[in-house]
GROMACS .gro file of C-alpha atoms in nm:
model
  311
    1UNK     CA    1  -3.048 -10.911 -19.640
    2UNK     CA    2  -2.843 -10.766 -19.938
    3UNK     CA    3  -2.590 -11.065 -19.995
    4UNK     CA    4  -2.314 -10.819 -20.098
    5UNK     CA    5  -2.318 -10.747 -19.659
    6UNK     CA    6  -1.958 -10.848 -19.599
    7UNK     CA    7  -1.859 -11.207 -19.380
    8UNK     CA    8  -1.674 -11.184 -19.087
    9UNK     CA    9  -1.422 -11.495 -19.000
   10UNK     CA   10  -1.374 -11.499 -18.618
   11UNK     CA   11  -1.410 -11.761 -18.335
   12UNK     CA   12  -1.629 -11.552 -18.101
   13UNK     CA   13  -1.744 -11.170 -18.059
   14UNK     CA   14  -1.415 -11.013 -17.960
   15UNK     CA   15  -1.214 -10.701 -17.889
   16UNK     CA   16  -1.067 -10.706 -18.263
   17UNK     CA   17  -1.432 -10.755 -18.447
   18UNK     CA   18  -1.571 -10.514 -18.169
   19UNK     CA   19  -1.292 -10.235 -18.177
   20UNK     CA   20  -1.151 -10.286 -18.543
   21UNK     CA   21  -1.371 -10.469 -18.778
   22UNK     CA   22  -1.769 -10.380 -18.674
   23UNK     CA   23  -1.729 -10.024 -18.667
   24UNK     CA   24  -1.557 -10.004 -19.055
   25UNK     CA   25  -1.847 -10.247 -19.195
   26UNK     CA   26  -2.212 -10.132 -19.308
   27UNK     CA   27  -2.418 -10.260 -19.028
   28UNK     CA   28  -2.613 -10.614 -19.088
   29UNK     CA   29  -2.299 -10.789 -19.162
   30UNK     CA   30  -2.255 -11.167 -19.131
   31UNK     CA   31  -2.027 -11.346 -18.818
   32UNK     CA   32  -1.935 -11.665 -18.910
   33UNK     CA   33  -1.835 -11.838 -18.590
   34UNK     CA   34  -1.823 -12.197 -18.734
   35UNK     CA   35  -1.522 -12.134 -19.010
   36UNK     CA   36  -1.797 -12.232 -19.276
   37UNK     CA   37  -1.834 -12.030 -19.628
   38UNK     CA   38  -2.223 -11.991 -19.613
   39UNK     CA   39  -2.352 -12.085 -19.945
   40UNK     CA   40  -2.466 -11.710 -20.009
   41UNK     CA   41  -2.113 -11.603 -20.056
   42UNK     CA   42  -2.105 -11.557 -20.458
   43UNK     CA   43  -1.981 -11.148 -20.456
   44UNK     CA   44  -1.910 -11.084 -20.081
   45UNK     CA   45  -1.637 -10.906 -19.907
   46UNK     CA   46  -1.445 -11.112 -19.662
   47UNK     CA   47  -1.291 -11.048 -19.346
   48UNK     CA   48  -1.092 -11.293 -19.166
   49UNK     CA   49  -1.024 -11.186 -18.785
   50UNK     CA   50  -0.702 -11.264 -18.688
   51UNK     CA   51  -0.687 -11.663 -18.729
   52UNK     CA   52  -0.743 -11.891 -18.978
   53UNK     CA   53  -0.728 -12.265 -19.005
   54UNK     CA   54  -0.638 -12.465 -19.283
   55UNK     CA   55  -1.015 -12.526 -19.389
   56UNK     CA   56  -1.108 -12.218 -19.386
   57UNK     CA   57  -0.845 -12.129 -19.622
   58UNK     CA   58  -0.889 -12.349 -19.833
   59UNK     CA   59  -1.288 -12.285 -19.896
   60UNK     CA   60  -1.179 -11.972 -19.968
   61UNK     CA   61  -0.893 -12.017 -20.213
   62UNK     CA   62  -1.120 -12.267 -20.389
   63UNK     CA   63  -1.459 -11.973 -20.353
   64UNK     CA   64  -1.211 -11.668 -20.431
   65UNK     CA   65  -1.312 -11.583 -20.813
   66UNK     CA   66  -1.727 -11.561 -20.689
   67UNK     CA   67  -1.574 -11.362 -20.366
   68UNK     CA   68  -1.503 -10.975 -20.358
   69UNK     CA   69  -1.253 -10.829 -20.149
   70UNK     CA   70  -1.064 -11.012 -19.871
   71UNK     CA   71  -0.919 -10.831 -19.605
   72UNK     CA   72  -0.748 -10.981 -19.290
   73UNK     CA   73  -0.708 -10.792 -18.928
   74UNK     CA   74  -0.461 -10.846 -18.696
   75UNK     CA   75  -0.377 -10.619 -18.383
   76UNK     CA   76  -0.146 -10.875 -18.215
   77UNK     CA   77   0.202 -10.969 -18.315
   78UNK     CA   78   0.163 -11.378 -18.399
   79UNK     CA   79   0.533 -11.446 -18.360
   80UNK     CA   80   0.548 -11.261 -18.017
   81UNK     CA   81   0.265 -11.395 -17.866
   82UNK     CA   82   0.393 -11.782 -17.946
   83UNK     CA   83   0.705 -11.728 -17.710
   84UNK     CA   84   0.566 -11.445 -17.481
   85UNK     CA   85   0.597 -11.619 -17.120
   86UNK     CA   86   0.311 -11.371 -17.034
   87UNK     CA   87   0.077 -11.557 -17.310
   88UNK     CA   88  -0.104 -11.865 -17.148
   89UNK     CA   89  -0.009 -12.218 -17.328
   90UNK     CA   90  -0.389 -12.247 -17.409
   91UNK     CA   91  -0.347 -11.904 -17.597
   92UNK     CA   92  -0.054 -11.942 -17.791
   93UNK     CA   93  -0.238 -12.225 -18.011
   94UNK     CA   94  -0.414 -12.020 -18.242
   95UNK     CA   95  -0.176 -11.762 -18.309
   96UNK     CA   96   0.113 -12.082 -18.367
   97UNK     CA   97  -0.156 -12.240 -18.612
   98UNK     CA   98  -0.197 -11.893 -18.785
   99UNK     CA   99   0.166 -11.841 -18.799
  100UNK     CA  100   0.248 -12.159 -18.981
  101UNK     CA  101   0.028 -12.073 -19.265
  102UNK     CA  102   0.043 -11.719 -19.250
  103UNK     CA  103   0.193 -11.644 -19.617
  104UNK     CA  104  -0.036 -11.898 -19.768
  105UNK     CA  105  -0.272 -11.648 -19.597
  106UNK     CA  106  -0.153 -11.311 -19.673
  107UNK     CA  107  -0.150 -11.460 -20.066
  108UNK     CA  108  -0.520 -11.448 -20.067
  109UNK     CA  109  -0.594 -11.166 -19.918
  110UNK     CA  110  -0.645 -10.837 -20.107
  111UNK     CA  111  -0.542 -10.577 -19.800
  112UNK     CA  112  -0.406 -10.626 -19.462
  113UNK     CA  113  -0.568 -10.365 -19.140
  114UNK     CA  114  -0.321 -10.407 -18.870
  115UNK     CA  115  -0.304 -10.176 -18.533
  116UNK     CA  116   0.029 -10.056 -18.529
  117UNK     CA  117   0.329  -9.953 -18.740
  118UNK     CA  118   0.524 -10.189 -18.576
  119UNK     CA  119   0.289 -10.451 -18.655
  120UNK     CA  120   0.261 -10.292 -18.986
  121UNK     CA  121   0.625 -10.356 -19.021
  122UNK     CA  122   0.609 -10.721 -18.945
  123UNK     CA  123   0.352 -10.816 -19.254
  124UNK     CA  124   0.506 -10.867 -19.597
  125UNK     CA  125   0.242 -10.768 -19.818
  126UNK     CA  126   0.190 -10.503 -20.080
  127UNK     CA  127  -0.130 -10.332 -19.904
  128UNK     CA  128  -0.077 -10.296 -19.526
  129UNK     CA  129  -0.306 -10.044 -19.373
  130UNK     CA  130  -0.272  -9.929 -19.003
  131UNK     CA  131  -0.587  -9.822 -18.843
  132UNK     CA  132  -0.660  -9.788 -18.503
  133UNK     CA  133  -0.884  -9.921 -18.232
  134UNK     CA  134  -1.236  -9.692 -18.254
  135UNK     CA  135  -1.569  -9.693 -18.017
  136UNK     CA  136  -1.817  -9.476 -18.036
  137UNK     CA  137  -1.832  -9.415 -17.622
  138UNK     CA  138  -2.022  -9.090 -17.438
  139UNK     CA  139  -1.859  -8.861 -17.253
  140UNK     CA  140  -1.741  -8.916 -16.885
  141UNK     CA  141  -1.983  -8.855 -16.598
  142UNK     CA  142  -1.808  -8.718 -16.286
  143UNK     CA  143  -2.113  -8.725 -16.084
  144UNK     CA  144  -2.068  -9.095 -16.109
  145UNK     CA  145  -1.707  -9.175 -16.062
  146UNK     CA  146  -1.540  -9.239 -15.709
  147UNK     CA  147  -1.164  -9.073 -15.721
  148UNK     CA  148  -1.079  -9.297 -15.446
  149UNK     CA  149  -1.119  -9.590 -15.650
  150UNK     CA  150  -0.871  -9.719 -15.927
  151UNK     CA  151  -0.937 -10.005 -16.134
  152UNK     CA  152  -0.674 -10.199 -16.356
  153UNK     CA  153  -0.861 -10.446 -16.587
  154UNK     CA  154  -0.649 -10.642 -16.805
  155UNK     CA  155  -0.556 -11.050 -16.919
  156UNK     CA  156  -0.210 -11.167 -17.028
  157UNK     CA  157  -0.021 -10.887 -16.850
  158UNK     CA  158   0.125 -11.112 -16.622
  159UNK     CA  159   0.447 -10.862 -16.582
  160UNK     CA  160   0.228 -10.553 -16.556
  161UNK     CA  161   0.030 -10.742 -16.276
  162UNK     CA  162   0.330 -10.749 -16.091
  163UNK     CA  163   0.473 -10.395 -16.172
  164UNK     CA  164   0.115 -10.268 -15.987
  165UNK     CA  165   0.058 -10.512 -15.734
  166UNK     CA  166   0.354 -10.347 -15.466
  167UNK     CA  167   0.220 -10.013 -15.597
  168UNK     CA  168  -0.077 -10.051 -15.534
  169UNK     CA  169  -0.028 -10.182 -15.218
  170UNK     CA  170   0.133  -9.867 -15.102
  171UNK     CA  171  -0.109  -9.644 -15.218
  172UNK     CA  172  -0.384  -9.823 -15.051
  173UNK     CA  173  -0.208  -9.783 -14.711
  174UNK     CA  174  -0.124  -9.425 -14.733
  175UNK     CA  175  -0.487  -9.296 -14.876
  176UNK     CA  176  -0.729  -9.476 -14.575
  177UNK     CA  177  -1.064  -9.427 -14.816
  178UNK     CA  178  -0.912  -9.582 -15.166
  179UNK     CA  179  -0.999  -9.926 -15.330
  180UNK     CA  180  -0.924 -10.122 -15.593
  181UNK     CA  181  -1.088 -10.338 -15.866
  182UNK     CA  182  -0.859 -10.559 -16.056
  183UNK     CA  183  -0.956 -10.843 -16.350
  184UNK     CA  184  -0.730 -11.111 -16.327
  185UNK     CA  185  -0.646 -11.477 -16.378
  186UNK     CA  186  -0.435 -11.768 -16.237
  187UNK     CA  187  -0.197 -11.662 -16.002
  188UNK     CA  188  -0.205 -11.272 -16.038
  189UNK     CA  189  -0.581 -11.318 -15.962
  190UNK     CA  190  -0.480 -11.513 -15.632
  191UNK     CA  191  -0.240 -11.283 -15.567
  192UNK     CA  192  -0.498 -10.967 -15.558
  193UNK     CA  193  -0.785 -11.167 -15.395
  194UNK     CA  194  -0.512 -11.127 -15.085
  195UNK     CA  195  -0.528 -10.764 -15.049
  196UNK     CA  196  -0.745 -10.587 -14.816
  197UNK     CA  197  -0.990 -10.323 -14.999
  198UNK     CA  198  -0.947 -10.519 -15.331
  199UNK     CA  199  -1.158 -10.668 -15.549
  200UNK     CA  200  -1.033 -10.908 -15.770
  201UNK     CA  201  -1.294 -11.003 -16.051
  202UNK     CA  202  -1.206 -11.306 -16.230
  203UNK     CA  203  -1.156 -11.347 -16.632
  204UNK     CA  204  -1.524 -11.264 -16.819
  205UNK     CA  205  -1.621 -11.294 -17.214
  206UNK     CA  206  -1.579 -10.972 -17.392
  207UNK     CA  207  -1.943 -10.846 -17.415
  208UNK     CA  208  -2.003 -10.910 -17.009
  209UNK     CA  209  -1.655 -10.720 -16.963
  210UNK     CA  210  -1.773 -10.463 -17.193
  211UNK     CA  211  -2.097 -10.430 -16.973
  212UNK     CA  212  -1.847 -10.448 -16.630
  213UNK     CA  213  -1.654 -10.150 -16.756
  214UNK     CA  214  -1.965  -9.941 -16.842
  215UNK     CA  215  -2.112  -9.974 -16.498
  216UNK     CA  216  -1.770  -9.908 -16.298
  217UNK     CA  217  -1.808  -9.620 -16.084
  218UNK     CA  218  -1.365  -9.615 -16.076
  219UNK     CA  219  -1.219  -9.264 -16.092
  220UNK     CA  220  -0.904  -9.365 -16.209
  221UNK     CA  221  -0.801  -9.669 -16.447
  222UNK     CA  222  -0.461  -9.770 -16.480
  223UNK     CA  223  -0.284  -9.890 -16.835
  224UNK     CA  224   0.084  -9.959 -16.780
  225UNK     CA  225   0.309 -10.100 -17.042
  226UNK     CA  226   0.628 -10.234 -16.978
  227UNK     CA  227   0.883 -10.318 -17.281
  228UNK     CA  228   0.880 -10.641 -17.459
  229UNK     CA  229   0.867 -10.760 -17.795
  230UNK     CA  230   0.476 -10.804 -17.777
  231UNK     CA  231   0.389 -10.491 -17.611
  232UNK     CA  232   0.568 -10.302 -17.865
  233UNK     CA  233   0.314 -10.409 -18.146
  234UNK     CA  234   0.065 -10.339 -17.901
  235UNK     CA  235  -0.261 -10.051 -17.977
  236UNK     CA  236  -0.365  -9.831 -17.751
  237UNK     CA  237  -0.713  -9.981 -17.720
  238UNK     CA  238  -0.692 -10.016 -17.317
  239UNK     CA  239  -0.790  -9.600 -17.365
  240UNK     CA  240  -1.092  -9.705 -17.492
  241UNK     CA  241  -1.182  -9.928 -17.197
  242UNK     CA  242  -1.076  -9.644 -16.944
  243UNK     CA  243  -1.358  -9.401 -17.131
  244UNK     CA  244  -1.602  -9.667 -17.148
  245UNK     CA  245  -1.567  -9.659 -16.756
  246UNK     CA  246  -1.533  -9.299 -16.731
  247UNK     CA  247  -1.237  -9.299 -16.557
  248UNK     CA  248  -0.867  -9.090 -16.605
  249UNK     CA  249  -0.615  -9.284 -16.712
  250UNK     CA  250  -0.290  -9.337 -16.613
  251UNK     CA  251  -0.073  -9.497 -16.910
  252UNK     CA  252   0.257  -9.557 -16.961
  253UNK     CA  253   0.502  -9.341 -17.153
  254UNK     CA  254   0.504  -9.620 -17.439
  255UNK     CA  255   0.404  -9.509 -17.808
  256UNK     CA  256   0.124  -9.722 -17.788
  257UNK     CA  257  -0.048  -9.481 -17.617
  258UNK     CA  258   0.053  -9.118 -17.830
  259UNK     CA  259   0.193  -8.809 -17.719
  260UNK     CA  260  -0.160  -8.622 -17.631
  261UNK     CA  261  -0.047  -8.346 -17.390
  262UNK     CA  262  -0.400  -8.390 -17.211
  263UNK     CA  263  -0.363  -8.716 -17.133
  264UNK     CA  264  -0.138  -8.840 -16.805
  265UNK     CA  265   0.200  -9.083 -16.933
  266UNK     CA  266   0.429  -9.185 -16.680
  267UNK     CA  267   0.760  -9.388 -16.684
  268UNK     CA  268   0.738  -9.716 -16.555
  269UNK     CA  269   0.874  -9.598 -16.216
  270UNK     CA  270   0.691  -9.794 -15.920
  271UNK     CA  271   0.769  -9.483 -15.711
  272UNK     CA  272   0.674  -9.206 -15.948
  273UNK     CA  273   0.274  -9.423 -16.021
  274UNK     CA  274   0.262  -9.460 -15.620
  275UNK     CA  275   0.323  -9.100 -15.593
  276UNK     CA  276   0.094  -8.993 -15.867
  277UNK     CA  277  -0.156  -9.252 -15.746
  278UNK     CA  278  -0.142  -9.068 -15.401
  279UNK     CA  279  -0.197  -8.742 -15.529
  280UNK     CA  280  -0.472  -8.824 -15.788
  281UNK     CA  281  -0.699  -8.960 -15.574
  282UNK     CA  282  -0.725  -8.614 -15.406
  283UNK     CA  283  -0.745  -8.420 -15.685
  284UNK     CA  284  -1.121  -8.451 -15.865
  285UNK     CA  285  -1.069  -8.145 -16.068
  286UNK     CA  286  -0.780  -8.328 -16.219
  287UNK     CA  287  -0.926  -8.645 -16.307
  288UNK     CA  288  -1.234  -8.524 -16.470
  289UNK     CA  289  -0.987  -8.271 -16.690
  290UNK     CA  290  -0.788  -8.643 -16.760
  291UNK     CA  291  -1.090  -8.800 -16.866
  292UNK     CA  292  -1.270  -8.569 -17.103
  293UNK     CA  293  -0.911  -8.576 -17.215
  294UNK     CA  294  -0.904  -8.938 -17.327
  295UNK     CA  295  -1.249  -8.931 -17.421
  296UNK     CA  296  -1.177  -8.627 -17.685
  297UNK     CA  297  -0.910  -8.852 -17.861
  298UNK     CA  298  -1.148  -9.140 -17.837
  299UNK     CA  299  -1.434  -8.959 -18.022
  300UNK     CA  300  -1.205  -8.800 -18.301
  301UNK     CA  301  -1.050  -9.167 -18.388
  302UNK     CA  302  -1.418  -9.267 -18.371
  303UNK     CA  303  -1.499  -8.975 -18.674
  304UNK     CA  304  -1.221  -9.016 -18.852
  305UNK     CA  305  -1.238  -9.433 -18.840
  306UNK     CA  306  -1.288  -9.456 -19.223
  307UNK     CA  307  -1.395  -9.830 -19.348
  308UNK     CA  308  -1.266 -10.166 -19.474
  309UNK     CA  309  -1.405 -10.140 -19.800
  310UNK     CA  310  -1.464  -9.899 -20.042
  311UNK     CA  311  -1.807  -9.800 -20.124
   0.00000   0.00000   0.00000
């Protein structure tokens, strides 16, 4: 292995490494799950996902003239997430850790990749680049997908779980063949695991979620977004799990999500997504259009996706 492959910082495999950092790095690239510089580091680019603790910090300050480039990725806004009620305690630990030694941080580094302008706005350093979240995912399969069945998958959306849960609720009575698949945790899980033709799937690591989406047979995924300080930093990267499913999306009319005219954006009206909800289920034609849709924007982010590092 060349030892000029770059090193990649992160606690575990992730949706940041998989949907920011992997795809922008020459394949063969080095995860470093224990926070330990590997003693091979003399002339490698670093990349430090998200968090950092204080000794992995300082092996760097103390390795940085044998180190190349150091780049750090964020796509969450560290401040937000700390006093987000929707953020679980257990969750807010890293990002308050991060936070506290986040300018000691941002002097090491050489470039900052961060998902939105927002965000972008948020980071006081001289090289902030925005990129967004890239897969490279094939094309939707309609022979596969059931319209009748929508699918919401999402963690620390407490708010959002409860914007759908009465919608979804209607819909369900009003179209006798539809279903629903929901991931959820704590009490929003409980909460769906009540509902008659639902089934509520419980929190999973990234890479079996990833494998969860791929085999859902769901016609139509929902991604609603309702206003807060976090969400506004927010990607669009839920697009990429709808396409990974096959399934149209329904998003809300938030600019994490663009302006593409193919794509379905709706205010966050309970009564306007039960109505659509109602409708799209009968409408096959529609969804499939909606898909290839989301998956065209999908695969031009994927081409254009650049990388981290210079050649």
């Amino acid at each position: 292995m060349s030892p000029r492959l770059p090193l990649v910082f992160t606690s575990r495999t992730n949706s940041t490494c998989a949907y920011y950092i992997a795809p922008r790095l020459p394949e063969g690239f080095t995860e470093v799950l224990d926070g330990r510089l590997p003693e091979d580091h003399r002339g490698r680019d670093v990349v430090i996902n998200r968090y950092a603790t204080a000794r992995l910090l300082s092996q760097l300050e103390q390795a940085r003239p044998a180190l190349g480039r150091i780049a750090y990725v964020l796509d969450d806004d560290l401040g937000a997430m700390v006093r987000s009620p929707a953020v679980p305690p257990l969750l807010k630990v890293n990002p308050a850790r991060t936070l506290l030694r986040l300018r000691r941080l941002l002097r090491l580094v050489d470039r900052v990749f961060v998902a939105t302008a927002p965000l972008a706005a948020r980071i006081d350093h001289p090289d902030v680049r925005i990129i967004p979240p890239v897969a490279d995912l094939p094309p939707p399969d309609p022979t596969r997908q059931d319209p009748g069945h929508i699918a919401y998958f999402a963690k620390m959306h407490g708010p959002e779980h409860r914007f759908l849960h009465p919608v979804l609720a209607e819909v369900l009575r009003a179209v006798p063949g539809a279903r629903a698949t929901v991931i959820a945790e704590g009490s929003a899980h409980r909460r769906w695991a009540g509902m008659e033709r639902v089934t509520a799937e419980p929190l999973m690591s990234f890479p079996d979620y990833l494998r969860f989406a791929a085999a859902s047979d769901a016609g139509i995924a929902l991604a609603p977004l309702l206003p807060s300080r976090l969400n506004a930093a927010r990607s669009g990267a839920k697009r990429l799990e709808i396409v990974r499913a096959g399934a149209a999306g329904i998003f809300s009319d938030q600019p994490a999500y663009g302006d593409d005219p193919g794509e379905l954006r709706l205010p966050n009206d309970p009564e306007v997504w039960r109505a659509t909800l109602i409708d799209l289920t009968n409408d096959s034609a529609r969804i499939i259009a909606l898909a290839q849709a989301s998956h065209t924007i999908t695969a031009r982010q994927w081409a254009e996706r650049g990388t981290l590092f210079d050649p």
